Amino acid sequence: MEKQIDYTFDGNKKKKGTFSIAMTGVVILAVSMLVSCGYKPGESEKSGSPVLEDGESSDVSLADGSEISEEYEIAGTSEEENLDQTQQVFDYNHEYNEMIRCYEGDVYLAREDGIYRIKGGEGEEELLYENFYKARRGMELYEDFLYFCGSAPRGEEQAATIYRMDLETLEVKDTLAAFSQKFDILYGISIYESRLYVSMGYGEKIGFELDQDGEIAGQLDETADDFLYREYNDYMELELQRWNAQSEEEYWKFTEETGKRYQAVIDVASCKKMLQGKQVVSQYKDELLSSVFLEDESGNYEHLCDVAGNPLIVTETGIYYAANEAGDIWYVDYETKLPQPFFEKDPEEWEEILLANYDADYIYLLRSRRTDMDEQENPVIERCLIRVSRQNGEGEEVYRFEDGLNIFGPIGLYRHCGVYGSNMYFENYDTINLNQ
């Protein structure tokens, strides 16, 4: 089974058969079968982004490594509503850092052979729980627990399950052991308002209610109108039907239908948790562009920008994206909604720039540049990691990769790396220090 199942964003040429964010995961998984810190108001700061009172300093470091952003979002427009404004915070436990989770200064790292811990976020990786799982795990925090996907015995066979590790005692429990349903694959965990969501199969989402002790109390009805991923699952079903269309006419019918729908740019629960109930969605615009909107809890849409096919980075303050086919990176914030250039390619060089990850200070990019031709007249490609200041757009090369790096095709390192402090972690490459 394929190790990586990705939620990439594709705004290019949808009507010519290029698939959307959801469909990229569908294609990868379909081919492979042939051969995802919970937060809600009042929860502990350990498990998510805390809400700060007005007047508190924005220059604060949190116990889990999160940092307060200088930016904030106004909850309303009236004077009374402004009393409830919440400071936007950066949290290392975001969507793109799925392979790591941070708790009280320690880093938990998901690898193919199990769950590791790096005490204090620096030093050696310590194997806490050995569990071989080739699919992308996904991890999430809730209260004092770490939830992650893995494999478990079910009779004489192995099945996918969700484990829960008590981070005080390091005790691990198979949360689905008592369930009669057997899952072939689970991945991409997220938690929102005491409910745990996880992807299965071709990307559809299922959910479970969590009780006050972090136990799974029961499975949610994904057909219910109030199921958080109802629209997402409906969109995924349409994409799957389009993928399995029996005729060209049927294919174009589903293409027209998906083009009218809004689709989540990143995981719904993760986005709503970060943006206090709002989410970022996209809709087909033309053969080159997709339009991106900010959707509020009432279902109203505010246009943010038009994007061209590059993976997006959705942050607590705004979105980083490719605005054109040239691949230059732009930024639009949620407050002004005015797109601005952020990082431009060298027009004199043949190079490709792909968004990779972000932290409180930097956006990380993978740059691929053709430097020469080999004896067989094949291009010699140099790949390096660039970090660009979120404050002033100044970039610097921090690491040059050796030959043989698997950059995961058109999406680069996107969702295949995790950044914490001065370190960046990879699924198939040694950990690197960003300050050396």
Coordinates of C-alpha atoms in Angstrom, one line a residue:
M1 CA 0.0 0.0 0.0
E2 CA 1.3 3.4 -0.8
K3 CA 3.0 5.1 2.1
Q4 CA 1.9 8.7 1.3
I5 CA -1.7 9.8 0.7
D6 CA -1.7 13.5 0.0
Y7 CA -4.2 16.4 0.2
T8 CA -2.7 18.5 -2.5
F9 CA -4.4 21.5 -4.1
D10 CA -4.8 21.5 -7.8
G11 CA -6.2 24.5 -9.5
N12 CA -5.0 23.7 -13.0
K13 CA -7.1 22.7 -16.0
K14 CA -9.8 20.9 -14.2
K15 CA -12.0 20.5 -17.2
K16 CA -9.1 18.7 -19.0
G17 CA -9.1 16.0 -16.4
T18 CA -6.6 17.4 -13.8
F19 CA -8.0 16.4 -10.5
S20 CA -8.6 18.5 -7.4
I21 CA -7.2 18.4 -3.9
A22 CA -9.4 15.5 -3.0
M23 CA -8.8 13.5 -6.2
T24 CA -5.0 13.5 -5.8
G25 CA -5.4 11.3 -2.7
V26 CA -8.0 9.2 -4.5
V27 CA -5.6 8.5 -7.5
I28 CA -2.6 7.6 -5.3
L29 CA -4.7 5.3 -3.1
A30 CA -6.5 3.7 -6.0
V31 CA -3.3 2.8 -7.7
S32 CA -1.7 1.4 -4.5
M33 CA -4.7 -0.8 -3.7
L34 CA -4.3 -2.5 -7.1
V35 CA -0.8 -4.1 -6.5
S36 CA -5.6 13.9 8.8
C37 CA -4.3 18.6 19.0
G38 CA -7.7 19.0 19.6
Y39 CA -9.0 22.4 20.7
K40 CA -12.2 24.0 21.9
P41 CA -12.8 27.0 24.1
G42 CA -11.8 26.3 27.6
E43 CA -9.4 23.4 26.9
S44 CA -5.9 23.1 28.2
E45 CA -3.2 25.1 26.3
K46 CA -1.4 21.8 26.0
S47 CA -3.7 20.5 23.3
G48 CA -4.2 23.5 21.0
S49 CA -4.1 27.2 20.4
P50 CA -5.2 29.1 23.5
V51 CA -7.4 32.2 23.4
L52 CA -5.7 35.2 24.9
E53 CA -7.4 38.1 26.6
D54 CA -7.2 41.6 25.1
G55 CA -4.2 43.5 26.2
E56 CA -1.8 40.6 26.7
S57 CA 1.5 40.8 25.1
S58 CA 1.8 39.2 21.7
D59 CA 5.5 38.3 22.4
V60 CA 4.8 35.0 24.2
S61 CA 6.2 31.5 23.9
L62 CA 3.8 28.7 24.9
A63 CA 4.6 25.5 26.7
D64 CA 4.0 23.4 23.6
G65 CA 6.3 25.6 21.5
S66 CA 3.6 27.7 20.0
E67 CA 4.2 31.4 19.5
I68 CA 1.9 34.4 19.5
S69 CA 1.6 36.0 16.1
E70 CA 1.7 39.8 15.8
E71 CA -1.4 39.6 13.7
Y72 CA -4.9 39.0 15.1
E73 CA -8.4 38.6 13.8
I74 CA -11.4 40.8 14.9
A75 CA -14.4 38.6 15.8
G76 CA -16.9 41.3 14.9
T77 CA -17.3 44.9 13.8
S78 CA -19.2 46.5 16.6
E79 CA -17.6 47.8 19.8
E80 CA -19.2 45.1 21.9
E81 CA -18.1 42.3 19.5
N82 CA -14.6 43.7 19.5
L83 CA -14.5 42.9 23.2
D84 CA -14.5 39.2 22.2
Q85 CA -11.7 39.5 19.7
T86 CA -9.2 36.6 19.9
Q87 CA -5.5 36.9 19.2
Q88 CA -4.3 34.7 16.3
V89 CA -1.6 32.3 17.5
F90 CA 0.9 30.2 15.7
D91 CA 0.7 26.5 16.7
Y92 CA 3.3 23.9 15.7
N93 CA 0.5 21.3 15.7
H94 CA -0.9 22.5 12.4
E95 CA -2.1 20.7 9.2
Y96 CA 1.2 20.6 7.4
N97 CA 3.2 19.3 10.4
E98 CA 1.1 16.1 10.4
M99 CA 4.1 13.9 11.0
I100 CA 5.0 15.6 14.3
R101 CA 3.1 16.8 17.3
C102 CA 4.4 19.0 20.1
Y103 CA 3.4 18.7 23.8
E104 CA 5.0 20.5 26.7
G105 CA 8.1 21.2 24.7
D106 CA 8.6 17.6 23.6
V107 CA 8.2 16.5 19.9
Y108 CA 6.4 13.3 19.0
L109 CA 7.4 11.9 15.6
A110 CA 5.4 9.4 13.4
R111 CA 7.6 7.0 11.4
E112 CA 6.8 3.8 9.6
D113 CA 8.1 1.7 12.5
G114 CA 6.4 3.5 15.3
I115 CA 6.1 6.7 17.4
Y116 CA 9.2 8.5 18.6
R117 CA 9.8 11.3 21.1
I118 CA 12.4 14.0 21.1
K119 CA 12.7 15.4 24.6
G120 CA 12.8 19.1 24.7
G121 CA 12.6 19.2 20.9
E122 CA 16.3 18.6 20.5
G123 CA 18.5 15.5 20.5
E124 CA 18.0 11.8 19.9
E125 CA 14.8 10.2 18.8
E126 CA 13.5 7.7 21.4
L127 CA 11.1 5.0 20.2
L128 CA 8.1 5.0 22.5
Y129 CA 5.8 2.6 20.7
E130 CA 6.8 0.2 18.0
N131 CA 4.1 -0.3 15.4
F132 CA 4.7 -0.9 11.7
Y133 CA 2.3 1.0 9.5
K134 CA 3.0 1.8 5.8
A135 CA 0.1 4.2 5.3
R136 CA 0.5 7.8 6.4
R137 CA -0.4 7.7 10.0
G138 CA -1.6 11.1 11.1
M139 CA -1.4 12.2 14.7
E140 CA -3.5 14.6 16.9
L141 CA -3.5 15.8 20.5
Y142 CA -6.5 16.1 22.7
E143 CA -6.2 16.9 26.5
D144 CA -3.2 14.8 27.6
F145 CA -3.5 12.2 24.9
L146 CA -1.8 11.6 21.5
Y147 CA -4.0 9.8 18.9
F148 CA -2.4 8.2 15.9
C149 CA -3.2 5.6 13.3
G150 CA -1.5 2.3 13.1
S151 CA -2.0 -1.5 12.5
A152 CA -3.5 -3.9 15.0
P153 CA -4.3 -7.6 15.0
R154 CA -8.0 -8.5 14.3
G155 CA -8.2 -12.2 14.6
E156 CA -5.7 -13.7 12.3
E157 CA -5.3 -10.6 10.2
Q158 CA -4.0 -7.1 10.6
A159 CA -6.3 -4.1 10.3
A160 CA -6.0 -0.3 10.7
T161 CA -6.9 1.3 14.0
I162 CA -6.6 4.4 16.1
Y163 CA -4.3 4.3 19.1
R164 CA -4.4 6.6 22.1
M165 CA -1.2 7.3 24.1
D166 CA -1.5 8.8 27.6
L167 CA 1.4 11.4 27.5
E168 CA 1.7 11.3 31.3
T169 CA 2.1 7.5 31.6
L170 CA 3.0 6.6 27.9
E171 CA 0.3 3.9 28.1
V172 CA -1.1 3.0 24.7
K173 CA -4.6 1.8 24.0
D174 CA -6.3 0.5 20.9
T175 CA -9.4 2.7 20.9
L176 CA -11.2 0.6 18.2
A177 CA -10.6 -2.8 19.7
A178 CA -14.2 -3.3 20.8
F179 CA -15.6 -2.1 17.4
S180 CA -17.0 -4.9 15.1
Q181 CA -16.2 -2.9 12.0
K182 CA -12.8 -3.7 10.4
F183 CA -10.9 -0.9 8.8
D184 CA -8.4 -1.6 6.0
I185 CA -6.8 1.8 6.1
L186 CA -7.1 4.9 8.3
Y187 CA -5.1 8.1 8.1
G188 CA -5.3 11.9 8.6
I189 CA -6.6 12.3 12.1
S190 CA -8.1 15.7 13.3
I191 CA -10.1 16.6 16.4
Y192 CA -12.6 19.4 16.7
E193 CA -15.2 20.2 19.4
S194 CA -14.6 16.8 21.2
R195 CA -15.0 14.8 18.0
L196 CA -12.3 12.8 16.3
Y197 CA -12.3 12.6 12.5
V198 CA -10.2 10.3 10.3
S199 CA -9.9 9.4 6.6
M200 CA -10.5 6.0 5.3
G201 CA -10.5 4.2 1.9
Y202 CA -10.5 6.7 -0.9
G203 CA -10.5 9.8 1.4
E204 CA -14.0 9.8 2.8
K205 CA -14.2 11.0 6.4
I206 CA -15.8 9.2 9.4
G207 CA -16.1 10.6 12.9
F208 CA -16.2 9.5 16.5
E209 CA -17.5 11.2 19.7
L210 CA -14.9 11.6 22.5
D211 CA -16.1 11.5 26.1
Q212 CA -14.5 13.6 28.9
D213 CA -11.9 11.0 29.5
G214 CA -10.8 10.9 25.8
E215 CA -12.4 7.5 25.2
I216 CA -14.3 6.9 21.9
A217 CA -17.9 6.9 23.0
G218 CA -19.4 6.0 19.6
Q219 CA -19.3 6.6 15.8
L220 CA -21.0 9.6 14.3
D221 CA -23.6 9.4 11.6
E222 CA -21.8 10.7 8.5
T223 CA -25.1 11.0 6.6
A224 CA -26.5 13.4 9.1
D225 CA -26.9 17.0 8.0
D226 CA -24.8 18.4 10.8
F227 CA -21.8 16.0 10.2
L228 CA -18.8 18.3 9.8
Y229 CA -17.6 16.5 6.6
R230 CA -21.0 16.0 4.9
E231 CA -20.2 18.4 2.0
Y232 CA -16.6 17.1 1.8
N233 CA -17.7 13.5 1.5
D234 CA -20.4 14.4 -1.1
Y235 CA -17.7 16.1 -3.1
M236 CA -15.4 13.1 -2.8
E237 CA -18.2 10.8 -3.9
L238 CA -18.7 12.9 -7.0
E239 CA -15.0 12.9 -7.8
L240 CA -14.9 9.1 -7.4
Q241 CA -17.8 8.8 -9.8
R242 CA -16.0 11.1 -12.2
W243 CA -12.9 8.9 -11.9
N244 CA -15.0 5.8 -12.6
A245 CA -17.1 7.3 -15.4
Q246 CA -18.0 4.7 -18.1
S247 CA -18.3 7.2 -20.9
E248 CA -17.0 10.6 -22.0
E249 CA -20.4 12.0 -21.6
E250 CA -20.7 10.7 -18.0
Y251 CA -17.2 12.0 -17.2
W252 CA -18.1 15.6 -18.4
K253 CA -21.3 15.5 -16.5
F254 CA -19.5 14.9 -13.2
T255 CA -16.9 17.4 -14.2
E256 CA -19.5 20.1 -14.6
E257 CA -21.1 19.2 -11.3
T258 CA -17.8 19.2 -9.3
G259 CA -16.9 22.6 -11.0
K260 CA -20.0 24.1 -9.3
R261 CA -19.1 22.9 -5.8
Y262 CA -16.9 24.4 -3.2
Q263 CA -14.2 22.1 -1.9
A264 CA -12.1 22.3 1.3
V265 CA -8.5 23.5 0.6
I266 CA -7.2 21.7 3.8
D267 CA -8.8 19.4 6.3
V268 CA -12.1 20.9 7.5
A269 CA -11.6 20.3 11.2
S270 CA -8.0 21.5 11.2
C271 CA -9.0 24.7 9.4
K272 CA -12.0 25.5 11.6
K273 CA -9.9 24.9 14.7
M274 CA -7.3 27.3 13.5
L275 CA -9.7 30.0 12.2
Q276 CA -12.3 29.8 15.0
G277 CA -15.0 28.1 12.9
K278 CA -14.2 29.5 9.5
Q279 CA -12.6 27.5 6.7
V280 CA -10.9 28.1 3.4
V281 CA -12.5 26.6 0.3
S282 CA -12.0 26.8 -3.5
Q283 CA -14.1 26.6 -6.6
Y284 CA -13.3 26.1 -10.3
K285 CA -12.9 29.3 -12.2
D286 CA -11.3 28.4 -15.6
E287 CA -8.8 26.0 -17.1
L288 CA -5.9 27.7 -15.3
L289 CA -7.3 29.2 -12.1
S290 CA -9.4 28.3 -9.1
S291 CA -10.9 30.9 -6.8
V292 CA -10.3 30.7 -3.1
F293 CA -12.8 31.9 -0.5
L294 CA -13.1 32.3 3.3
E295 CA -16.3 30.6 4.4
D296 CA -17.8 31.7 7.7
E297 CA -20.0 29.5 10.0
S298 CA -23.2 30.9 8.4
G299 CA -22.1 29.7 4.9
N300 CA -21.2 33.1 3.6
Y301 CA -18.2 33.3 1.2
E302 CA -15.6 36.1 0.9
H303 CA -13.3 36.0 -2.1
L304 CA -9.6 35.9 -1.2
C305 CA -7.6 35.2 -4.4
D306 CA -7.3 33.2 -7.5
V307 CA -4.6 30.5 -7.5
A308 CA -2.8 28.5 -10.2
G309 CA -2.2 24.9 -9.4
N310 CA 0.5 25.0 -6.7
P311 CA -0.1 23.6 -3.2
L312 CA -1.3 26.3 -0.8
I313 CA -0.2 27.1 2.7
V314 CA -3.1 28.1 4.8
T315 CA -1.9 29.9 8.0
E316 CA -3.5 31.6 11.0
T317 CA -3.2 35.0 9.3
G318 CA -3.6 34.3 5.6
I319 CA -2.7 32.2 2.6
Y320 CA 0.5 31.7 0.6
Y321 CA -0.1 30.5 -3.0
A322 CA 1.1 30.5 -6.6
A323 CA -0.8 33.3 -8.4
N324 CA 0.2 32.4 -11.9
E325 CA 1.9 29.7 -14.1
A326 CA 5.3 31.3 -13.5
G327 CA 5.1 29.9 -10.0
D328 CA 5.8 33.1 -8.1
I329 CA 4.5 33.0 -4.5
W330 CA 1.9 35.5 -3.3
Y331 CA 0.2 36.2 0.0
V332 CA -3.3 37.3 0.9
D333 CA -4.4 38.0 4.5
Y334 CA -7.9 37.4 5.9
E335 CA -8.4 41.0 7.1
T336 CA -7.6 43.2 4.1
K337 CA -8.0 40.4 1.4
L338 CA -5.5 42.2 -0.8
P339 CA -3.1 39.8 -2.6
Q340 CA 0.5 40.9 -2.5
P341 CA 3.7 39.4 -4.1
F342 CA 5.7 37.4 -1.5
F343 CA 8.6 35.6 -3.3
E344 CA 9.5 35.7 -7.0
K345 CA 11.5 33.3 -9.0
D346 CA 14.7 34.3 -10.7
P347 CA 13.5 35.1 -14.3
E348 CA 16.9 34.4 -15.7
E349 CA 17.0 30.8 -14.3
W350 CA 15.1 27.6 -15.1
E351 CA 13.7 26.8 -11.7
E352 CA 10.6 25.5 -9.9
I353 CA 9.4 26.8 -6.5
L354 CA 7.1 24.7 -4.4
L355 CA 5.6 25.5 -1.0
A356 CA 6.7 23.0 1.7
N357 CA 5.8 24.1 5.2
Y358 CA 5.7 27.1 7.6
D359 CA 6.4 28.2 11.2
A360 CA 5.9 31.4 13.2
D361 CA 8.7 33.2 11.3
Y362 CA 9.2 31.6 8.0
I363 CA 7.6 30.0 4.9
Y364 CA 9.7 27.0 3.7
L365 CA 10.1 26.4 -0.1
L366 CA 11.6 23.7 -2.1
R367 CA 13.5 25.1 -5.1
S368 CA 14.6 22.9 -8.0
R369 CA 17.0 24.5 -10.4
R370 CA 18.6 23.1 -13.6
T371 CA 22.4 23.7 -13.3
D372 CA 23.9 21.6 -16.1
M373 CA 23.4 18.6 -18.5
D374 CA 25.0 15.2 -17.9
E375 CA 26.8 13.0 -20.5
Q376 CA 23.4 11.5 -21.6
E377 CA 22.1 15.1 -22.1
N378 CA 19.8 14.8 -19.2
P379 CA 19.3 17.9 -17.0
V380 CA 21.2 18.0 -13.7
I381 CA 18.8 19.3 -11.1
E382 CA 19.9 21.1 -7.9
R383 CA 17.4 21.0 -5.1
C384 CA 17.5 23.2 -2.0
L385 CA 15.4 24.3 0.9
I386 CA 14.7 28.0 1.2
R387 CA 13.2 29.8 4.1
V388 CA 11.5 33.2 3.5
S389 CA 10.6 35.6 6.3
R390 CA 6.9 36.0 6.8
Q391 CA 7.6 39.6 7.9
N392 CA 9.6 41.0 5.0
G393 CA 9.7 38.3 2.3
E394 CA 13.5 38.0 2.4
G395 CA 14.7 34.5 1.5
E396 CA 17.8 32.5 2.3
E397 CA 19.0 29.0 1.3
V398 CA 19.3 26.9 4.4
Y399 CA 20.0 23.4 3.0
R400 CA 21.0 21.8 -0.3
F401 CA 19.8 18.2 -0.8
E402 CA 22.0 15.5 -2.1
D403 CA 21.2 13.6 -5.2
G404 CA 18.5 10.9 -4.8
L405 CA 16.0 12.9 -2.8
N406 CA 12.5 11.7 -3.4
I407 CA 10.5 14.9 -3.9
F408 CA 7.2 13.2 -4.3
G409 CA 6.5 14.3 -7.8
P410 CA 4.6 17.5 -8.5
I411 CA 4.0 18.4 -4.8
G412 CA 7.6 18.4 -3.6
L413 CA 8.0 18.2 0.2
Y414 CA 4.5 19.5 0.8
R415 CA 2.9 17.4 3.7
H416 CA 6.0 15.1 3.8
C417 CA 8.0 17.1 6.3
G418 CA 7.6 18.6 9.7
V419 CA 9.3 21.7 11.2
Y420 CA 9.9 22.4 14.9
G421 CA 12.4 24.9 16.3
S422 CA 15.7 24.6 14.4
N423 CA 14.9 21.1 13.0
M424 CA 13.1 19.9 9.9
Y425 CA 11.9 16.2 9.8
F426 CA 11.3 14.2 6.7
E427 CA 9.6 10.9 5.8
N428 CA 12.5 9.6 3.7
Y429 CA 15.4 11.8 4.6
D430 CA 17.6 12.5 7.6
T431 CA 16.6 15.3 10.0
I432 CA 18.3 18.6 9.2
N433 CA 19.3 21.6 11.3
L434 CA 18.0 24.8 9.7
N435 CA 20.5 27.0 11.4
Q436 CA 23.7 25.3 10.3

